[in-house]
PDB file of C-alpha atoms and ligand atoms in Angstrom:
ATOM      1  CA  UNK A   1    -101.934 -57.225 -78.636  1.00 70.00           C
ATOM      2  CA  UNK A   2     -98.481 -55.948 -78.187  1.00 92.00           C
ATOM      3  CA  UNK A   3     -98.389 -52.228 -77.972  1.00 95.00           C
ATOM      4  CA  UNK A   4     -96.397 -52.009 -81.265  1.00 97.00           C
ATOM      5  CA  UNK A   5     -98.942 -54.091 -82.679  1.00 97.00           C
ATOM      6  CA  UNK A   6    -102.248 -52.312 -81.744  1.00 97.00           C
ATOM      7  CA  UNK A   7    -100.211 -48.800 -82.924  1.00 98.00           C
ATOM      8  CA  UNK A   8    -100.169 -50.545 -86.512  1.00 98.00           C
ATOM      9  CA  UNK A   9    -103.036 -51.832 -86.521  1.00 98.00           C
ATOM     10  CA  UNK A  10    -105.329 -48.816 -85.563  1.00 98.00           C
ATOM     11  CA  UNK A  11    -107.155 -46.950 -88.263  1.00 98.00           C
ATOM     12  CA  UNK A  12    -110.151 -45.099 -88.686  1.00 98.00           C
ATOM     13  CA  UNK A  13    -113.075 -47.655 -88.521  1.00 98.00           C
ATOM     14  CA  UNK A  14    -116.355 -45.871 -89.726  1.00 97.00           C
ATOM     15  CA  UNK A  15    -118.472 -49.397 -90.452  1.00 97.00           C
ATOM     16  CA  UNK A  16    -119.374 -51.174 -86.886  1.00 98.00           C
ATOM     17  CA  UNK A  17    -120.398 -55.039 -86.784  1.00 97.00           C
ATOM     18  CA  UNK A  18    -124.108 -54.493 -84.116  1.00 95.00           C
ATOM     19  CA  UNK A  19    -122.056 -55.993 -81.369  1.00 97.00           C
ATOM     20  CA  UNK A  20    -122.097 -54.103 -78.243  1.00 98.00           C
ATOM     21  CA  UNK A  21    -118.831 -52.962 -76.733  1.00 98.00           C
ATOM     22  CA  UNK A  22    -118.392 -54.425 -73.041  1.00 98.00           C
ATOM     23  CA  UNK A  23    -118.773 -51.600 -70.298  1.00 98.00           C
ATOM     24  CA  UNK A  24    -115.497 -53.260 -68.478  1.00 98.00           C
ATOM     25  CA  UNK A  25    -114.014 -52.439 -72.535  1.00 98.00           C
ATOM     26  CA  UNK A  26    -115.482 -48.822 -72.496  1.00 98.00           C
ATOM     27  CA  UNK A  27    -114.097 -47.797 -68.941  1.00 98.00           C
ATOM     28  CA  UNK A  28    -110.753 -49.260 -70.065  1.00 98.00           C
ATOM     29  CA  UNK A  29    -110.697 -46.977 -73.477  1.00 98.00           C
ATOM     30  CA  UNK A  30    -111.919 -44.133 -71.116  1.00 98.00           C
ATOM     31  CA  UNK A  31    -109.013 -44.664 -68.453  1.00 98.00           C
ATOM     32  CA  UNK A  32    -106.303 -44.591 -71.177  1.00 98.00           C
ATOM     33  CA  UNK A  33    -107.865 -40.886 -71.943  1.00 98.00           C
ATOM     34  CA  UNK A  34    -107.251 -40.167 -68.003  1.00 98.00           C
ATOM     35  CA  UNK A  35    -104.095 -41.391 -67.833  1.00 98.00           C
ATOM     36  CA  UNK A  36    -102.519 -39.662 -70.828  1.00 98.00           C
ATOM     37  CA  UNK A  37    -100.183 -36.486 -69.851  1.00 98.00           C
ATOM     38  CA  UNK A  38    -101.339 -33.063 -69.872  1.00 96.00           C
ATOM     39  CA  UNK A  39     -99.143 -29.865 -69.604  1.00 93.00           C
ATOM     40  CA  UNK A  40     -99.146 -29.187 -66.226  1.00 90.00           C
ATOM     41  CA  UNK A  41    -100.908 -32.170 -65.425  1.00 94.00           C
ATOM     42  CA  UNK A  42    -104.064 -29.719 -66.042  1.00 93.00           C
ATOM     43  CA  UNK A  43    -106.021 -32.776 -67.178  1.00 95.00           C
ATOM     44  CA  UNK A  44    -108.566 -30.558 -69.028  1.00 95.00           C
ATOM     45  CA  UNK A  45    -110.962 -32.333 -70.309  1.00 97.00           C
ATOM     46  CA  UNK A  46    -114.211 -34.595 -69.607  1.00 98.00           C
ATOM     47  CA  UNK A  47    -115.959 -37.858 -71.307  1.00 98.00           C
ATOM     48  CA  UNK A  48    -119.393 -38.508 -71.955  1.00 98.00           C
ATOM     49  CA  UNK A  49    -120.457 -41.867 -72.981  1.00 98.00           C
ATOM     50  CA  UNK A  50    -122.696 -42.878 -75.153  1.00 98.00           C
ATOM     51  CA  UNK A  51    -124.731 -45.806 -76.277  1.00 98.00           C
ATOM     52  CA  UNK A  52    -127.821 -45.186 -76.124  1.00 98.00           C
ATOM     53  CA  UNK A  53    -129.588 -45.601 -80.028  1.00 98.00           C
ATOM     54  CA  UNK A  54    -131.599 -42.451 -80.446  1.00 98.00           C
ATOM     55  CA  UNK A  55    -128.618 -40.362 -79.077  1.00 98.00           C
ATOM     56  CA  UNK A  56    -126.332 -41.604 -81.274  1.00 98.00           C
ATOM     57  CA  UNK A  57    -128.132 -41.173 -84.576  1.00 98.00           C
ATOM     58  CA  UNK A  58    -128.822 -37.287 -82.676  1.00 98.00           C
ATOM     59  CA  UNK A  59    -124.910 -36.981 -82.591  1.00 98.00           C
ATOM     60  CA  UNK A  60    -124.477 -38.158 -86.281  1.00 98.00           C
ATOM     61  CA  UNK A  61    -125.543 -35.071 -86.975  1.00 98.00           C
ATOM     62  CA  UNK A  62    -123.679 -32.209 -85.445  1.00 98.00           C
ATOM     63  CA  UNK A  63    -120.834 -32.308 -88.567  1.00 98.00           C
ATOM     64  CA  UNK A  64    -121.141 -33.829 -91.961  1.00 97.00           C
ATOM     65  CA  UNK A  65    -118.335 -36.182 -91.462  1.00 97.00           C
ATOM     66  CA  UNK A  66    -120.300 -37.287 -88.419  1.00 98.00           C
ATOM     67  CA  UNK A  67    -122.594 -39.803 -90.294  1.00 98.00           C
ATOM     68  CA  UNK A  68    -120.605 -43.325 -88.721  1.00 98.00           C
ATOM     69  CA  UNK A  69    -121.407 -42.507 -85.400  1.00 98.00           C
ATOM     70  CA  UNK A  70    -125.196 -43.005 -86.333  1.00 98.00           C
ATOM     71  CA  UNK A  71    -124.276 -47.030 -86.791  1.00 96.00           C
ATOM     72  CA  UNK A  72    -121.807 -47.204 -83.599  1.00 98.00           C
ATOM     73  CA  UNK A  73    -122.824 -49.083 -80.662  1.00 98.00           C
ATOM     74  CA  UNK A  74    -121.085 -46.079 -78.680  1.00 98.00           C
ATOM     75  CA  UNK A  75    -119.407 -43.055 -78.824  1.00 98.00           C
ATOM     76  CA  UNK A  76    -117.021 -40.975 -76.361  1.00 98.00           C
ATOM     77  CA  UNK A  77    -117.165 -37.395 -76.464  1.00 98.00           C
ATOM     78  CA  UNK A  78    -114.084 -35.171 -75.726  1.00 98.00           C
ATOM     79  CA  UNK A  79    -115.198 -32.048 -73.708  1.00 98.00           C
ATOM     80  CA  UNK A  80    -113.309 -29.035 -72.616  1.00 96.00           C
ATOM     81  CA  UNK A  81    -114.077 -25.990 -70.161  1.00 93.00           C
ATOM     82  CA  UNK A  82    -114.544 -22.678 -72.021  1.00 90.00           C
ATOM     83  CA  UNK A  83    -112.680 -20.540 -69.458  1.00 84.00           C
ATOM     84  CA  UNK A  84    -108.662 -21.295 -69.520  1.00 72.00           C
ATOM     85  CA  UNK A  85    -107.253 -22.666 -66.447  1.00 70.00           C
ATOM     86  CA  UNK A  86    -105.613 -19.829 -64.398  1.00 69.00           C
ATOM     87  CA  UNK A  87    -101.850 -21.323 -64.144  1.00 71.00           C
ATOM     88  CA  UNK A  88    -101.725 -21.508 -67.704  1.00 73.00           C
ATOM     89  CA  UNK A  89    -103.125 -18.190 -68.375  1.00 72.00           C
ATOM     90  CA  UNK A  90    -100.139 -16.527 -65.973  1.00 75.00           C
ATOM     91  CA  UNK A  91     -97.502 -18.223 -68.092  1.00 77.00           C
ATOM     92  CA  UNK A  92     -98.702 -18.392 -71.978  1.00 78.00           C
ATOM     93  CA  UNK A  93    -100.636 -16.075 -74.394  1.00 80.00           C
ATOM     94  CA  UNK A  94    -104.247 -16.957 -74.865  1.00 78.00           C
ATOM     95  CA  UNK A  95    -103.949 -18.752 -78.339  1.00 81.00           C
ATOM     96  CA  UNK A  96    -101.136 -20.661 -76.886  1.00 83.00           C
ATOM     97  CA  UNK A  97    -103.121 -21.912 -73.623  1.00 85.00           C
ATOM     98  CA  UNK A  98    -105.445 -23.363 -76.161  1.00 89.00           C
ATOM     99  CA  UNK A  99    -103.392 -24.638 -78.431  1.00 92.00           C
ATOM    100  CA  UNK A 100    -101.689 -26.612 -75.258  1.00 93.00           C
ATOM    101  CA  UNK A 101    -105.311 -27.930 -74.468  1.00 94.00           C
ATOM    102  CA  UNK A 102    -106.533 -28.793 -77.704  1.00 95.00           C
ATOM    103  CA  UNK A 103    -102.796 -30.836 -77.634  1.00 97.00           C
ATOM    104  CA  UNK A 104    -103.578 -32.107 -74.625  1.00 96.00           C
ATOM    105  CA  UNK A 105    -107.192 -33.806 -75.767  1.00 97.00           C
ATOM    106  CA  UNK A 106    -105.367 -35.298 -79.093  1.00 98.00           C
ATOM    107  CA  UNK A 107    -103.116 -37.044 -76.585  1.00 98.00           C
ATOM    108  CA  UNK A 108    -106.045 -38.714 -74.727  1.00 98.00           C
ATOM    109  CA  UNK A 109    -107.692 -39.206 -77.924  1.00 98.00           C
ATOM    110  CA  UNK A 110    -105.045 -41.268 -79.297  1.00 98.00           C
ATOM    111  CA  UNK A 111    -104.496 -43.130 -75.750  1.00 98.00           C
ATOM    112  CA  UNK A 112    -108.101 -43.913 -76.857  1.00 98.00           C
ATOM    113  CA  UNK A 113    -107.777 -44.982 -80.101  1.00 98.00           C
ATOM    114  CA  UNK A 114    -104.895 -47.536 -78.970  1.00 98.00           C
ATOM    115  CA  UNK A 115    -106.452 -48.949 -76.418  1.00 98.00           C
ATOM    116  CA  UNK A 116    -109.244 -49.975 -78.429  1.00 98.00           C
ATOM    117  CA  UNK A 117    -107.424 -51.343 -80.604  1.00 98.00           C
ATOM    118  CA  UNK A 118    -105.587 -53.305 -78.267  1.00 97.00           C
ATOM    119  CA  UNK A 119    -109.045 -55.090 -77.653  1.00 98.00           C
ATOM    120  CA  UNK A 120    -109.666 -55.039 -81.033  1.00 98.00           C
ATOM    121  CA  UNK A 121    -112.056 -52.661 -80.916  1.00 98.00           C
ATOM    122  CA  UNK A 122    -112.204 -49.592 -84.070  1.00 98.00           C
ATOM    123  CA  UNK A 123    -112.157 -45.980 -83.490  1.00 98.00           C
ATOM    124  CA  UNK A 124    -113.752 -42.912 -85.331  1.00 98.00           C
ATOM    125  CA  UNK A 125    -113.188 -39.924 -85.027  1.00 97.00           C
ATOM    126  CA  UNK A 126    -115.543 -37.062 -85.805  1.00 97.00           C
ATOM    127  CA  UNK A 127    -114.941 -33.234 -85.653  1.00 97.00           C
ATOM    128  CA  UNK A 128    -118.326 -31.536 -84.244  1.00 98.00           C
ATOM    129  CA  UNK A 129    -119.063 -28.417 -86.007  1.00 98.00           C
ATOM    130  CA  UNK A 130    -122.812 -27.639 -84.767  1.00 98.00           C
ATOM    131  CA  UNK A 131    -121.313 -27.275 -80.729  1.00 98.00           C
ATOM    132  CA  UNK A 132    -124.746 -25.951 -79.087  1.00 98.00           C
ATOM    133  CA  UNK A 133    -126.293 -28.653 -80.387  1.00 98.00           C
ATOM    134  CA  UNK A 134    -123.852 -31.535 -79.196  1.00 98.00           C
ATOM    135  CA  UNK A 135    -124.162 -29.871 -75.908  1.00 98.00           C
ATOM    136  CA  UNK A 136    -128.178 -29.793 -75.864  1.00 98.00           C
ATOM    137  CA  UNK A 137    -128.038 -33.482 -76.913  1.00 98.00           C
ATOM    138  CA  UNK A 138    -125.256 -34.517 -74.601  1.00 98.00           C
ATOM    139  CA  UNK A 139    -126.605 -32.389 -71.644  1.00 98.00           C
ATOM    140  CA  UNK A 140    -123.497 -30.750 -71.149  1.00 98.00           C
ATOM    141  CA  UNK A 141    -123.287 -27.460 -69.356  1.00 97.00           C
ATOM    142  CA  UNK A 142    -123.211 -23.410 -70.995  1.00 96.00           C
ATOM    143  CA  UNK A 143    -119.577 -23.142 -69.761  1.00 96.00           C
ATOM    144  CA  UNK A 144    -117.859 -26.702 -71.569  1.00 97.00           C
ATOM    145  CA  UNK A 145    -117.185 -27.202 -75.068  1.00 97.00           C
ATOM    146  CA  UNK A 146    -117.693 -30.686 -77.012  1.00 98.00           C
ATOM    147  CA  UNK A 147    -114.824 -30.775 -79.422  1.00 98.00           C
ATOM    148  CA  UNK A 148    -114.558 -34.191 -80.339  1.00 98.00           C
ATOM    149  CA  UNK A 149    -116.612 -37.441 -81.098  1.00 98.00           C
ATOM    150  CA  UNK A 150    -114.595 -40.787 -81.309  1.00 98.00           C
ATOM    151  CA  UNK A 151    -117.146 -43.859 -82.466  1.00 98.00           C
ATOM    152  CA  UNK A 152    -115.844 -46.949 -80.910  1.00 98.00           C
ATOM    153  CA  UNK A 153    -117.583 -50.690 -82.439  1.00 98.00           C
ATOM    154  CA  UNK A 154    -115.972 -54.098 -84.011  1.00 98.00           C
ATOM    155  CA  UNK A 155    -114.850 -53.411 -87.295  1.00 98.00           C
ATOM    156  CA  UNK A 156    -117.618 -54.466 -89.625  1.00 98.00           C
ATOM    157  CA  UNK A 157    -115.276 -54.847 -92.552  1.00 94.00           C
ATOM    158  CA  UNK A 158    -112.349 -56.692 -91.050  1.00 95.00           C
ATOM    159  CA  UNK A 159    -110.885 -57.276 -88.109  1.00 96.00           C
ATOM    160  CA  UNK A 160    -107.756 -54.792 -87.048  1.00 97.00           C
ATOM    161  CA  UNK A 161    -104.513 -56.076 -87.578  1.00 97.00           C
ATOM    162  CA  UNK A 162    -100.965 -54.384 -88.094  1.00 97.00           C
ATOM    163  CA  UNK A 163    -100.781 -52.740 -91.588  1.00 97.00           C
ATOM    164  CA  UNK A 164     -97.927 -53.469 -93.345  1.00 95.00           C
ATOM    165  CA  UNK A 165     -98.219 -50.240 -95.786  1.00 95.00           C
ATOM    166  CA  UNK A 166     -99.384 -47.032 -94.320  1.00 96.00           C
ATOM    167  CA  UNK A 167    -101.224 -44.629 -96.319  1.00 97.00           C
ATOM    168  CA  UNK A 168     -98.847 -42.548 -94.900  1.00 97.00           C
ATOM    169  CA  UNK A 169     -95.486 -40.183 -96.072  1.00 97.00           C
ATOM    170  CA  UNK A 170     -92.092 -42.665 -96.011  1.00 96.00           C
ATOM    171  CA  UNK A 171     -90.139 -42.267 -92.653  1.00 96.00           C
ATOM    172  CA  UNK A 172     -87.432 -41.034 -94.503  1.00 95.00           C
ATOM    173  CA  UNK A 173     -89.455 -37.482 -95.493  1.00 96.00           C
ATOM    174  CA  UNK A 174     -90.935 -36.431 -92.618  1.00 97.00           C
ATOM    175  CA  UNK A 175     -87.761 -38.316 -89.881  1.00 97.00           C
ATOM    176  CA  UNK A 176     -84.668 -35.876 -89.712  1.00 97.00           C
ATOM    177  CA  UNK A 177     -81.647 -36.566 -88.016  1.00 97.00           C
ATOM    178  CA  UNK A 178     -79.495 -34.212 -86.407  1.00 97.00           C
ATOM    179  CA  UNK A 179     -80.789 -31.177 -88.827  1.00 94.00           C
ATOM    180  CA  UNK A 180     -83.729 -30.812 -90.739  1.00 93.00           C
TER     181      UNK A 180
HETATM  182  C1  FMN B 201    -108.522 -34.393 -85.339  1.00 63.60           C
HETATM  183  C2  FMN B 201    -109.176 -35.372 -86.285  1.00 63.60           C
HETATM  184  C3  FMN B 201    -110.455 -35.119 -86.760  1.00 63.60           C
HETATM  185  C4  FMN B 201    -111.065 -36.020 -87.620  1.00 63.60           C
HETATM  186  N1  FMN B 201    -112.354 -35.782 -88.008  1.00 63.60           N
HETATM  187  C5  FMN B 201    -112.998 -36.685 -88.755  1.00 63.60           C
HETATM  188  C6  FMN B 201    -114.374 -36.508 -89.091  1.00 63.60           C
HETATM  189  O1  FMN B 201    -115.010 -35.526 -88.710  1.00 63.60           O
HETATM  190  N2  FMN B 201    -114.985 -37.462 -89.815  1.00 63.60           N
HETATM  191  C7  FMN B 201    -114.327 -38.571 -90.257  1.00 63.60           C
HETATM  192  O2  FMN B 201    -114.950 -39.411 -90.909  1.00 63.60           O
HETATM  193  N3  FMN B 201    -113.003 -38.778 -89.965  1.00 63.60           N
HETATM  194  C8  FMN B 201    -112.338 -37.868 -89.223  1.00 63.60           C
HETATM  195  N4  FMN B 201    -111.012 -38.070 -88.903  1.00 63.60           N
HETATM  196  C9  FMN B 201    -110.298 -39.282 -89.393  1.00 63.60           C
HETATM  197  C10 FMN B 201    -109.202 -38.999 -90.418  1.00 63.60           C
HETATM  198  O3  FMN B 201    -109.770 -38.630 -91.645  1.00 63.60           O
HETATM  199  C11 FMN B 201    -108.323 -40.251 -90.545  1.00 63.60           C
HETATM  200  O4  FMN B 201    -107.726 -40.527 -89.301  1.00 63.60           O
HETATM  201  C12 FMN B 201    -107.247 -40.062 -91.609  1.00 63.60           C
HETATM  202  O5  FMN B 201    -107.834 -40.016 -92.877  1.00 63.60           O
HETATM  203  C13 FMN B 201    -106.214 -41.179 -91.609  1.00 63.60           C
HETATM  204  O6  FMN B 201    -106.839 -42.433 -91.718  1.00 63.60           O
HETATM  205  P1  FMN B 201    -106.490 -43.596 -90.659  1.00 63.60           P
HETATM  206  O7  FMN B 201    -106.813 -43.026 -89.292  1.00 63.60           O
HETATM  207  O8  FMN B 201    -107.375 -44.745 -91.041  1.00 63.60           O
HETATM  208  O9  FMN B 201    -105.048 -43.892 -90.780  1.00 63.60           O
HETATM  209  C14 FMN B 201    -110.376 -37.174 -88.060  1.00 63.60           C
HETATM  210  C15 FMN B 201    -109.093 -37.417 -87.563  1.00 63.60           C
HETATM  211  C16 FMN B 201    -108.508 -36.543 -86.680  1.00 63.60           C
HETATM  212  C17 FMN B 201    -107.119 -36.868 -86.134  1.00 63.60           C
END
């Protein structure tokens, strides 16, 4: 797909046709996340993926909006470190250092979501309110944070393609030009 293309066509698949997603297709959707920019190139975050049945249907669980990842044939988890990265701490106030990272992970979460659906491939994402518990199932250490959940499968409904009409506010009310 053109990149234009896979930017229109991208929504919020939460119904997955059983088809696996390739590995070569997961380390691509992963790599997007890597490459995306981070303030100070800080890169803060880590990936755990997941395919594996019984782990899934455990992860469907940490949120109540969580329930599609139970019927994904994987899901990529967005981690963080608890303690803020020293550079950033010397220059910004401590809600601002995590506002910058929590910025930083929506940027490789949507350089996730894109290049999925490049390949076709649908993308859900899933808050995760119940964090010890995504950590016990995800074996991720005392110190890190999971913050995010994006399900990644084949659209069971149809396949993506650009959408001509947005659910979304017209360009013209949210797009200023020269002053607000
Ligand atoms: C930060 C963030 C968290 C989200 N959390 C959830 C969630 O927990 N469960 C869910 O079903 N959808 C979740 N979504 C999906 C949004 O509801 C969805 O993207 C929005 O309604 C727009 O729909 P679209 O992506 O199909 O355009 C989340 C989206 C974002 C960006």
């Amino acid at each position: 797909m053109e990149t234009w293309d896979a930017i229109r066509a991208r929504r919020n698949v939460r119904q997955y046709r059983p088809d696996p997603v390739s590995e070569a297709d997961l380390d691509r959707i992963v790599d997007a996340a890597r490459r995306a920019p981070s303030a100070g190139n800080n890169q803060p975050w880590d990936f755990v993926v997941v395919t594996d049945k019984a782990q899934l249907k455990q992860l469907s669980t940490v949120w109540m909006g969580a329930a599609h990842i139970a019927d994904a044939p994987a899901a990529i988890a967005l981690i963080i470190a608890k303690a803020v990265d020293d550079e950033h701490a010397k220059l910004l106030d401590p809600s601002d250092v995590k506002a910058v990272i929590q910025f930083d992970l929506g940027q490789a979460m949507a350089a996730m979501t894109i290049a999925a659906a490049d390949l076709g491939i649908g993308t859900g994402h899933t808050w995760v309110d119940d964090k010890d518990k995504a950590r016990a199932i995800l074996g991720v250490p005392d110190d890190h944070i999971v913050c995010y959940l994006l399900a990644v499968g084949y659209p069971a409904d149809r396949p993506l393609r650009p959408i001509r009409k947005p659910d979304r506010c017209p360009l013209a009310e949210v797009m200023h030009r020269e002053h607000w």
